[in-house]
Tab-separated table of C-alpha atoms and ligand atoms in Angstrom:
chain	number	residue	atom	x	y	z
F	1	MET	CA	12.102	-11.496	-8.693
F	2	GLU	CA	15.093	-9.345	-7.852
F	3	SER	CA	16.380	-10.948	-4.578
F	4	LEU	CA	19.830	-10.448	-2.938
F	5	LEU	CA	18.888	-13.646	-0.781
F	6	ALA	CA	18.965	-15.215	-4.408
F	7	SER	CA	22.641	-14.839	-4.316
F	8	THR	CA	23.697	-18.083	-3.153
F	9	SER	CA	27.064	-17.814	-2.988
F	10	LEU	CA	27.033	-14.996	-0.791
F	11	ARG	CA	24.534	-17.025	1.672
F	12	ALA	CA	26.888	-20.170	1.198
F	13	SER	CA	29.712	-18.440	2.279
F	14	SER	CA	28.336	-16.235	4.907
F	15	PHE	CA	25.129	-17.732	6.191
F	16	PRO	CA	25.382	-21.405	6.262
F	17	ALA	CA	22.081	-21.949	7.979
F	18	ALA	CA	20.468	-19.128	5.413
F	19	ALA	CA	21.865	-21.377	2.566
F	20	ALA	CA	19.774	-24.496	3.718
F	21	ALA	CA	16.964	-22.089	4.623
F	22	ALA	CA	16.898	-21.189	1.020
F	23	ALA	CA	17.139	-24.696	-0.099
F	24	ARG	CA	13.905	-25.305	1.441
F	25	SER	CA	12.012	-22.197	1.681
F	26	PRO	CA	10.577	-19.902	-0.792
F	27	VAL	CA	12.848	-16.798	-1.536
F	28	PRO	CA	11.004	-13.860	-0.201
F	29	SER	CA	10.972	-10.572	-2.173
F	30	ARG	CA	9.997	-9.055	1.065
F	31	VAL	CA	13.547	-10.022	2.509
F	32	ALA	CA	15.009	-8.855	-0.476
F	33	THR	CA	18.507	-7.948	0.936
F	34	LEU	CA	20.838	-9.563	2.797
F	35	ALA	CA	24.227	-8.697	4.496
F	36	THR	CA	27.692	-9.874	4.522
F	37	THR	CA	27.943	-8.542	8.162
F	38	ARG	CA	25.004	-8.327	10.735
F	39	ALA	CA	26.066	-5.678	13.125
F	40	ARG	CA	25.644	-2.535	11.152
F	41	PRO	CA	22.079	-0.852	12.026
F	42	LEU	CA	19.863	0.609	9.734
F	43	CYS	CA	20.826	4.155	8.434
F	44	CYS	CA	18.767	6.270	6.778
F	45	GLY	CA	19.980	9.948	6.088
F	46	PRO	CA	21.276	12.470	3.339
F	47	LYS	CA	24.200	10.270	2.607
F	48	ASP	CA	21.693	7.767	1.052
F	49	THR	CA	21.289	7.948	-2.395
F	50	ILE	CA	18.633	6.157	-4.644
F	51	GLU	CA	21.461	3.809	-5.798
F	52	ALA	CA	22.497	3.277	-2.594
F	53	LEU	CA	19.116	2.253	-1.711
F	54	ALA	CA	19.046	-0.004	-4.432
F	55	ARG	CA	21.952	-1.885	-2.704
F	56	ASP	CA	20.464	-1.375	0.861
F	57	GLU	CA	21.027	-3.887	3.277
F	58	MET	CA	18.821	-4.587	6.161
F	59	LEU	CA	20.933	-6.327	8.944
F	60	ASN	CA	19.728	-6.690	11.978
F	61	ALA	CA	15.923	-7.725	11.587
F	62	VAL	CA	14.617	-10.056	13.458
F	63	GLU	CA	12.849	-11.685	10.436
F	64	LEU	CA	15.849	-11.789	8.421
F	65	VAL	CA	17.543	-13.852	11.377
F	66	GLN	CA	14.585	-16.164	11.633
F	67	TRP	CA	14.962	-16.480	7.733
F	68	GLU	CA	18.532	-17.186	8.051
F	69	ASN	CA	17.296	-19.981	10.834
F	70	GLY	CA	15.165	-22.056	8.132
F	71	LYS	CA	11.883	-20.328	8.789
F	72	SER	CA	10.053	-19.674	5.796
F	73	VAL	CA	8.455	-16.439	4.892
F	74	ASN	CA	5.135	-17.603	5.033
F	75	ASP	CA	6.038	-18.878	8.476
F	76	ILE	CA	7.194	-15.680	9.755
F	77	ALA	CA	4.418	-13.603	8.395
F	78	ALA	CA	2.124	-16.089	9.841
F	79	SER	CA	3.734	-15.625	13.384
F	80	GLN	CA	3.045	-11.871	13.111
F	81	GLY	CA	-0.760	-12.940	12.562
F	82	ILE	CA	-0.772	-12.405	8.679
F	83	ARG	CA	-3.043	-15.083	6.900
F	84	ILE	CA	-2.143	-14.016	3.412
F	85	ARG	CA	0.358	-16.518	1.957
F	86	ARG	CA	2.962	-15.824	-0.715
F	87	HIS	CA	3.663	-18.547	-3.035
F	88	CYS	CA	7.191	-17.103	-4.262
F	89	ARG	CA	6.873	-18.681	-7.298
F	90	PRO	CA	6.668	-15.616	-9.883
F	91	ASN	CA	7.755	-17.960	-12.977
F	92	SER	CA	5.518	-20.621	-12.409
F	93	SER	CA	1.988	-20.711	-14.002
F	94	MET	CA	-0.742	-20.536	-11.199
F	95	LYS	CA	-1.937	-24.158	-11.970
F	96	ALA	CA	1.694	-25.227	-10.956
F	97	ILE	CA	1.170	-22.906	-7.875
F	98	GLU	CA	-2.280	-24.288	-6.863
F	99	GLU	CA	-1.428	-28.067	-7.075
F	100	GLU	CA	1.697	-26.995	-4.499
F	101	MET	CA	-0.554	-24.521	-2.177
F	102	GLY	CA	-4.031	-25.455	-2.822
F	103	GLU	CA	-6.096	-22.635	-4.024
F	104	PRO	CA	-5.988	-19.323	-2.547
F	105	ARG	CA	-7.891	-19.028	0.643
F	106	ASN	CA	-9.427	-15.816	-0.017
F	107	ILE	CA	-9.671	-13.015	-2.741
F	108	LEU	CA	-6.829	-10.838	-1.139
F	109	GLU	CA	-4.512	-13.963	-1.093
F	110	LYS	CA	-5.564	-14.489	-4.999
F	111	ILE	CA	-4.922	-10.769	-5.616
F	112	ILE	CA	-1.322	-10.977	-4.360
F	113	TRP	CA	-0.811	-14.411	-5.955
F	114	ASP	CA	-1.373	-12.828	-9.172
F	115	LYS	CA	0.521	-9.676	-8.024
F	116	GLU	CA	3.439	-11.667	-7.655
F	117	ILE	CA	3.534	-13.107	-11.182
F	118	GLU	CA	2.530	-9.580	-12.696
F	119	VAL	CA	5.505	-8.019	-10.526
F	120	ALA	CA	7.708	-10.328	-11.653
F	121	GLU	CA	6.801	-9.722	-15.653
F	122	GLY	CA	7.188	-5.689	-14.983
F	123	HIS	CA	10.715	-6.523	-13.821
F	124	ALA	CA	11.297	-8.226	-16.863
F	125	LYS	CA	10.114	-5.469	-18.866
F	126	LYS	CA	11.565	-2.744	-17.147
F	127	PRO	CA	14.570	-3.844	-14.715
F	128	LEU	CA	14.475	-2.079	-11.458
F	129	LYS	CA	17.764	-0.338	-11.989
F	130	GLU	CA	15.813	1.478	-14.998
F	131	VAL	CA	12.814	2.110	-12.680
F	132	ILE	CA	14.827	3.592	-9.934
F	133	GLU	CA	16.337	5.918	-12.612
F	134	SER	CA	13.142	6.814	-13.950
F	135	ALA	CA	11.817	7.739	-10.128
F	136	GLY	CA	14.924	9.712	-9.808
F	137	LYS	CA	13.812	11.954	-12.703
F	138	ALA	CA	10.404	12.259	-11.878
F	139	PRO	CA	8.998	15.694	-10.713
F	140	PRO	CA	9.008	16.416	-7.196
F	141	THR	CA	6.497	15.028	-4.934
F	142	ARG	CA	3.474	16.996	-3.448
F	143	ASP	CA	2.870	16.615	0.374
F	144	PHE	CA	-0.047	14.326	0.867
F	145	TYR	CA	0.121	14.245	4.735
F	146	GLY	CA	0.169	18.232	4.669
F	147	SER	CA	-2.603	18.712	2.277
F	148	LEU	CA	-4.925	16.342	4.465
F	149	LYS	CA	-3.822	18.226	7.685
F	150	ALA	CA	-4.627	21.629	5.823
F	151	ALA	CA	-7.869	20.448	4.319
F	152	TYR	CA	-9.093	19.217	7.738
F	153	ARG	CA	-8.314	22.346	9.633
F	154	ARG	CA	-9.549	24.573	6.568
F	155	ASN	CA	-13.264	22.630	6.500
F	156	GLY	CA	-13.557	21.221	10.023
F	157	VAL	CA	-14.696	17.876	8.501
F	158	PRO	CA	-12.197	15.497	7.725
F	159	ALA	CA	-9.912	15.723	4.422
F	160	LEU	CA	-10.881	13.782	1.591
F	161	ILE	CA	-9.040	11.277	-0.407
F	162	ALA	CA	-11.413	11.021	-3.522
F	163	GLU	CA	-10.762	7.741	-5.316
F	164	VAL	CA	-10.615	7.387	-9.019
F	165	LYS	CA	-11.996	3.753	-9.457
F	166	LYS	CA	-13.672	2.224	-12.283
F	167	ALA	CA	-14.431	-1.300	-10.580
F	168	SER	CA	-13.774	-3.955	-7.539
F	169	PRO	CA	-14.013	-7.328	-7.102
F	170	SER	CA	-16.973	-6.684	-4.028
F	171	ARG	CA	-18.870	-4.344	-5.967
F	172	GLY	CA	-18.368	-5.145	-9.918
F	173	VAL	CA	-18.537	-2.244	-12.321
F	174	LEU	CA	-19.007	0.955	-10.707
F	175	ARG	CA	-18.902	3.260	-13.764
F	176	GLU	CA	-19.428	2.419	-17.334
F	177	ASN	CA	-18.526	5.606	-18.582
F	178	PHE	CA	-15.272	5.775	-16.708
F	179	ASN	CA	-12.564	9.081	-17.588
F	180	PRO	CA	-10.115	9.051	-15.012
F	181	VAL	CA	-9.009	12.410	-15.642
F	182	GLU	CA	-12.452	14.061	-15.823
F	183	ILE	CA	-13.080	12.294	-12.381
F	184	ALA	CA	-9.757	13.637	-10.707
F	185	GLN	CA	-10.555	17.140	-12.146
F	186	ALA	CA	-14.040	17.268	-11.003
F	187	TYR	CA	-12.755	15.996	-7.323
F	188	GLU	CA	-10.227	18.660	-7.315
F	189	LYS	CA	-12.638	21.773	-8.317
F	190	ASN	CA	-15.008	20.482	-5.491
F	191	GLY	CA	-12.300	20.307	-2.719
F	192	ALA	CA	-10.997	17.099	-2.394
F	193	ALA	CA	-7.670	17.398	-0.395
F	194	CYS	CA	-6.025	14.444	-2.059
F	195	LEU	CA	-6.727	11.419	-4.652
F	196	SER	CA	-6.423	7.804	-4.912
F	197	ILE	CA	-5.969	6.104	-8.256
F	198	LEU	CA	-6.669	2.467	-8.274
F	199	THR	CA	-3.567	0.892	-10.458
F	200	ASP	CA	-4.733	-2.623	-10.423
F	201	GLU	CA	-5.996	-3.831	-13.664
F	202	LYS	CA	-7.026	-7.297	-12.987
F	203	TYR	CA	-9.399	-6.500	-10.174
F	204	PHE	CA	-10.202	-2.980	-10.124
F	205	GLN	CA	-9.710	-2.240	-13.909
F	206	GLY	CA	-7.060	0.475	-12.784
F	207	SER	CA	-3.870	1.230	-14.141
F	208	PHE	CA	-0.767	3.035	-13.902
F	209	GLU	CA	-1.210	4.973	-16.929
F	210	ASN	CA	-4.564	6.347	-15.390
F	211	LEU	CA	-2.350	7.558	-12.618
F	212	GLN	CA	0.152	9.072	-15.066
F	213	LYS	CA	-2.680	10.726	-17.089
F	214	VAL	CA	-4.162	12.343	-13.982
F	215	ARG	CA	-0.594	13.753	-13.057
F	216	ASN	CA	0.182	15.098	-16.612
F	217	ALA	CA	-3.232	16.899	-16.784
F	218	GLY	CA	-1.881	19.352	-14.144
F	219	VAL	CA	-4.097	18.089	-11.474
F	220	LYS	CA	-2.469	19.485	-8.314
F	221	CYS	CA	-3.743	17.370	-5.572
F	222	PRO	CA	-1.276	14.616	-4.121
F	223	LEU	CA	-1.711	11.407	-5.545
F	224	LEU	CA	-2.028	8.190	-3.867
F	225	CYS	CA	-1.023	4.991	-5.863
F	226	LYS	CA	-3.701	2.786	-4.641
F	227	GLU	CA	-1.970	-0.790	-5.543
F	228	PHE	CA	-1.059	-4.085	-3.619
F	229	VAL	CA	2.559	-3.728	-3.032
F	230	VAL	CA	4.720	-6.699	-2.507
F	231	ASP	CA	7.931	-5.711	-4.087
F	232	LYS	CA	10.144	-2.255	-4.093
F	233	TRP	CA	9.900	-2.318	-7.743
F	234	GLN	CA	6.234	-1.154	-7.488
F	235	ILE	CA	7.245	1.549	-5.148
F	236	TYR	CA	9.804	3.222	-7.551
F	237	TYR	CA	7.187	2.551	-10.340
F	238	ALA	CA	4.819	4.306	-8.923
F	239	ARG	CA	6.967	7.289	-8.171
F	240	SER	CA	8.129	7.469	-11.970
F	241	MET	CA	4.496	7.496	-12.957
F	242	GLY	CA	3.771	10.382	-10.588
F	243	ALA	CA	2.808	9.187	-7.185
F	244	ASP	CA	3.273	11.378	-4.165
F	245	ALA	CA	2.032	8.471	-1.892
F	246	ILE	CA	1.716	5.024	-1.609
F	247	LEU	CA	-0.666	2.131	0.118
F	248	LEU	CA	0.869	-0.248	1.808
F	249	ILE	CA	-1.338	-2.946	3.319
F	250	ALA	CA	-0.372	-4.654	7.086
F	251	ALA	CA	-2.501	-7.599	6.176
F	252	VAL	CA	0.105	-8.318	3.433
F	253	LEU	CA	3.039	-7.294	4.602
F	254	THR	CA	5.234	-8.214	7.507
F	255	ASP	CA	6.774	-5.814	9.688
F	256	LEU	CA	10.149	-5.828	7.660
F	257	ASP	CA	8.497	-5.309	4.568
F	258	ILE	CA	6.978	-2.202	6.331
F	259	THR	CA	10.110	-0.885	7.743
F	260	TYR	CA	12.005	-1.696	4.429
F	261	PHE	CA	9.299	0.101	1.945
F	262	LEU	CA	8.862	3.106	4.665
F	263	ARG	CA	12.547	3.528	4.145
F	264	ILE	CA	12.276	3.573	0.318
F	265	CYS	CA	9.353	5.726	0.385
F	266	LYS	CA	11.170	8.151	2.835
F	267	GLU	CA	14.291	8.289	0.039
F	268	LEU	CA	11.778	9.272	-2.527
F	269	GLY	CA	9.618	11.785	-0.937
F	270	LEU	CA	6.751	9.640	-0.698
F	271	THR	CA	3.917	9.419	2.047
F	272	ALA	CA	3.065	6.042	3.059
F	273	LEU	CA	-0.334	5.169	4.156
F	274	ILE	CA	-0.459	2.027	6.032
F	275	GLU	CA	-3.696	0.109	6.132
F	276	VAL	CA	-5.047	-2.084	8.920
F	277	HIS	CA	-7.814	-3.783	9.452
F	278	ASP	CA	-7.990	-5.216	12.996
F	279	GLU	CA	-6.569	-4.827	16.278
F	280	ARG	CA	-3.489	-6.872	15.789
F	281	GLU	CA	-2.578	-4.936	12.360
F	282	MET	CA	-2.762	-1.708	14.503
F	283	GLU	CA	-0.709	-2.954	17.229
F	284	ARG	CA	1.601	-4.148	14.814
F	285	VAL	CA	1.946	-0.976	12.687
F	286	LEU	CA	2.215	1.499	15.689
F	287	ASN	CA	5.452	-0.413	17.170
F	288	ILE	CA	7.113	0.542	13.490
F	289	ASN	CA	8.947	4.025	13.624
F	290	GLY	CA	8.237	6.451	10.849
F	291	VAL	CA	4.517	5.781	10.282
F	292	GLN	CA	2.849	8.892	9.430
F	293	LEU	CA	-0.648	8.156	8.270
F	294	ILE	CA	-2.841	4.962	9.114
F	295	GLY	CA	-5.657	4.149	7.328
F	296	ILE	CA	-8.356	2.026	8.807
F	297	ASN	CA	-10.274	0.219	6.261
F	298	ASN	CA	-13.856	-0.505	7.101
F	299	ARG	CA	-13.765	-3.205	4.515
F	300	SER	CA	-11.953	-6.573	5.223
F	301	LEU	CA	-10.360	-7.289	1.960
F	302	GLU	CA	-10.415	-11.187	2.746
F	303	THR	CA	-14.154	-11.479	3.322
F	304	PHE	CA	-15.688	-8.105	1.977
F	305	VAL	CA	-17.803	-7.138	4.874
F	306	VAL	CA	-18.071	-3.452	5.800
F	307	ASP	CA	-18.087	-2.333	9.269
F	308	THR	CA	-17.623	1.248	9.947
F	309	SER	CA	-17.768	0.613	13.429
F	310	ASN	CA	-14.072	-0.879	13.184
F	311	THR	CA	-12.890	2.548	12.803
F	312	LYS	CA	-14.355	3.534	16.032
F	313	THR	CA	-13.460	0.356	17.833
F	314	LEU	CA	-9.732	0.738	16.969
F	315	LEU	CA	-9.564	4.336	17.633
F	316	ASP	CA	-11.289	4.050	21.101
F	317	LYS	CA	-8.646	1.501	22.010
F	318	HIS	CA	-5.328	3.226	20.236
F	319	GLY	CA	-6.238	6.984	19.744
F	320	ASP	CA	-4.361	8.220	22.466
F	321	ILE	CA	-1.072	6.762	21.474
F	322	ILE	CA	-1.775	7.905	17.535
F	323	ARG	CA	-2.289	11.537	18.672
F	324	GLU	CA	0.701	11.262	21.019
F	325	LYS	CA	2.800	10.154	17.923
F	326	GLY	CA	1.298	12.805	15.805
F	327	ILE	CA	-0.068	9.977	13.357
F	328	LEU	CA	-3.275	10.988	11.150
F	329	VAL	CA	-5.882	8.461	10.715
F	330	VAL	CA	-7.716	7.979	7.531
F	331	GLY	CA	-11.134	6.189	7.812
F	332	GLU	CA	-11.364	3.867	4.439
F	333	SER	CA	-14.558	2.335	2.839
F	334	GLY	CA	-18.073	2.381	3.258
F	335	LEU	CA	-18.781	5.957	3.567
F	336	PHE	CA	-22.062	7.206	1.962
F	337	ASN	CA	-23.323	9.916	4.055
F	338	PRO	CA	-22.861	13.167	6.264
F	339	ASP	CA	-23.938	10.665	9.164
F	340	ASP	CA	-21.146	8.335	7.997
F	341	VAL	CA	-18.420	10.983	7.808
F	342	ALA	CA	-19.582	12.288	11.320
F	343	TYR	CA	-19.561	8.837	12.772
F	344	VAL	CA	-15.473	8.333	11.816
F	345	GLN	CA	-14.802	12.094	12.854
F	346	ASN	CA	-16.332	11.513	15.893
F	347	ALA	CA	-14.347	8.424	15.984
F	348	GLY	CA	-11.030	10.509	15.780
F	349	VAL	CA	-10.212	10.374	11.928
F	350	SER	CA	-8.615	13.510	10.286
F	351	ALA	CA	-9.571	12.492	6.655
F	352	VAL	CA	-11.795	9.609	4.615
F	353	LEU	CA	-11.014	7.523	1.797
F	354	VAL	CA	-14.093	7.427	-0.511
F	355	GLY	CA	-14.949	5.516	-3.659
F	356	GLU	CA	-17.665	3.735	-4.570
F	357	SER	CA	-20.359	6.802	-3.258
F	358	LEU	CA	-19.018	9.610	-5.377
F	359	VAL	CA	-17.874	7.633	-8.633
F	360	LYS	CA	-21.085	5.855	-9.264
F	361	GLN	CA	-23.011	9.224	-9.492
F	362	GLU	CA	-23.330	11.228	-12.649
F	363	ASP	CA	-21.525	13.872	-11.112
F	364	PRO	CA	-18.859	12.800	-8.921
F	365	GLY	CA	-17.812	16.470	-8.237
F	366	ARG	CA	-20.784	17.748	-7.114
F	367	ALA	CA	-21.625	14.357	-4.869
F	368	ILE	CA	-19.007	15.631	-2.686
F	369	ALA	CA	-21.401	18.206	-1.240
F	370	GLY	CA	-23.918	15.421	-0.701
F	371	LEU	CA	-20.822	13.266	1.272
F	372	PHE	CA	-20.398	15.911	3.587
F	373	GLY	CA	-23.447	18.086	3.854
F	374	LYS	CA	-21.836	21.142	2.606
F	375	GLU	CA	-19.243	22.251	0.126
F	376	LEU	CA	-15.728	22.013	0.450
F	377	SER	CA	-13.246	24.751	-0.022
F	378	GLN	CA	-9.985	24.254	-1.685
A	401	LIG	O1	-15.648	2.539	-2.703
A	401	LIG	P1	-15.448	2.862	-1.382
A	401	LIG	O2	-15.870	1.568	-0.566
A	401	LIG	O3	-15.849	4.167	-0.508
A	401	LIG	O4	-13.714	2.438	-0.528
A	401	LIG	C1	-12.849	3.197	-1.124
A	401	LIG	C2	-11.567	2.794	-0.616
A	401	LIG	O5	-11.502	2.519	0.809
A	401	LIG	C3	-11.176	1.136	-1.205
A	401	LIG	O6	-11.191	1.101	-2.385
A	401	LIG	C4	-9.853	0.514	-0.356
A	401	LIG	C5	-9.604	0.614	0.441
A	401	LIG	N1	-8.080	-0.019	0.825
A	401	LIG	C6	-8.006	-0.673	-0.617
A	401	LIG	C7	-6.972	-1.629	-0.899
A	401	LIG	C8	-7.140	-1.861	-2.025
A	401	LIG	C9	-7.901	-1.796	-2.808
A	401	LIG	C10	-9.390	-0.424	-2.500
A	401	LIG	C11	-9.276	-0.235	-1.210
């Protein structure tokens, strides 16, 4: 997997500690860049180009210093309360990985372990440089954040991000007869502000082709690429396939990952939806600069337990600072009827992300009015 830290000559000459760390720690894709000097602050501005980003260096991150001092990627993640481990062995078989690390501890960890391998295969098929070039040539992004804000104002109920989702590991196949473009068009016609397209194949039966098809069919709603991002390659790829926004999951990504990925998103004009599930993740994310959109997932991706009061608990505690920062909050998962929507609206969300309760119905477009108790206007 693409990593500047993999460059041992650079490390050995500049950072003896890092070289030693590299010898005993997996190479983190999450800290995929390393500097030759340490004093330069992060900069992001008009001088940055996509090419420059590809060579980019994040110099002063605590995580990087820790890594140089011999802490493994998983130790650094654990110190931030992250329970999901990375195997960082994208070219090994899962059998070899499990022999070393034991079985994945939960479904999210399993998804991430598979994703690391899948992304390495993606790199091999389409090198980063090519994907960056395609992303640079893609038609411009549409304003995901702005669409949500406008729809909330227009309708007086949380803006809808309607999800194009065939299946999930917790609920199995949701819709046998699944036509992503038809579903997307029906959502758009019935007032969805934005759409979310699942791209994970193995667990959600989604695909990047679905994302591309929806975009090419002329759907105007901004599109969220719903992916388990572990590597910047996926972000460029998502953009090249037509995404306007991308999901970043705080349960999986360290603060440095999120900071770095946010910067790439900014360069590409993508909106990042940062997903949190618990108190610790919310606190971490609120300390990261440049966050515009936070999703509170009512479903634990580790246990699948859904609890809509999670949105209220986190907003009761952090609502003030969130409003102060102008961050929009999306209530995610387990919303089925107008009472559920009203409950998360009262808790303070400006948007909702809904899949199952729409996609399972015969007519997913008409299901929108049922979910809100009224028709939404475009
Ligand atoms: O189908 P539901 O319960 O309405 O949930 C939609 C969405 O919130 C859910 O699909 C989701 C939220 N965060 C995720 C992260 C990965 C995969 C899926 C998700």
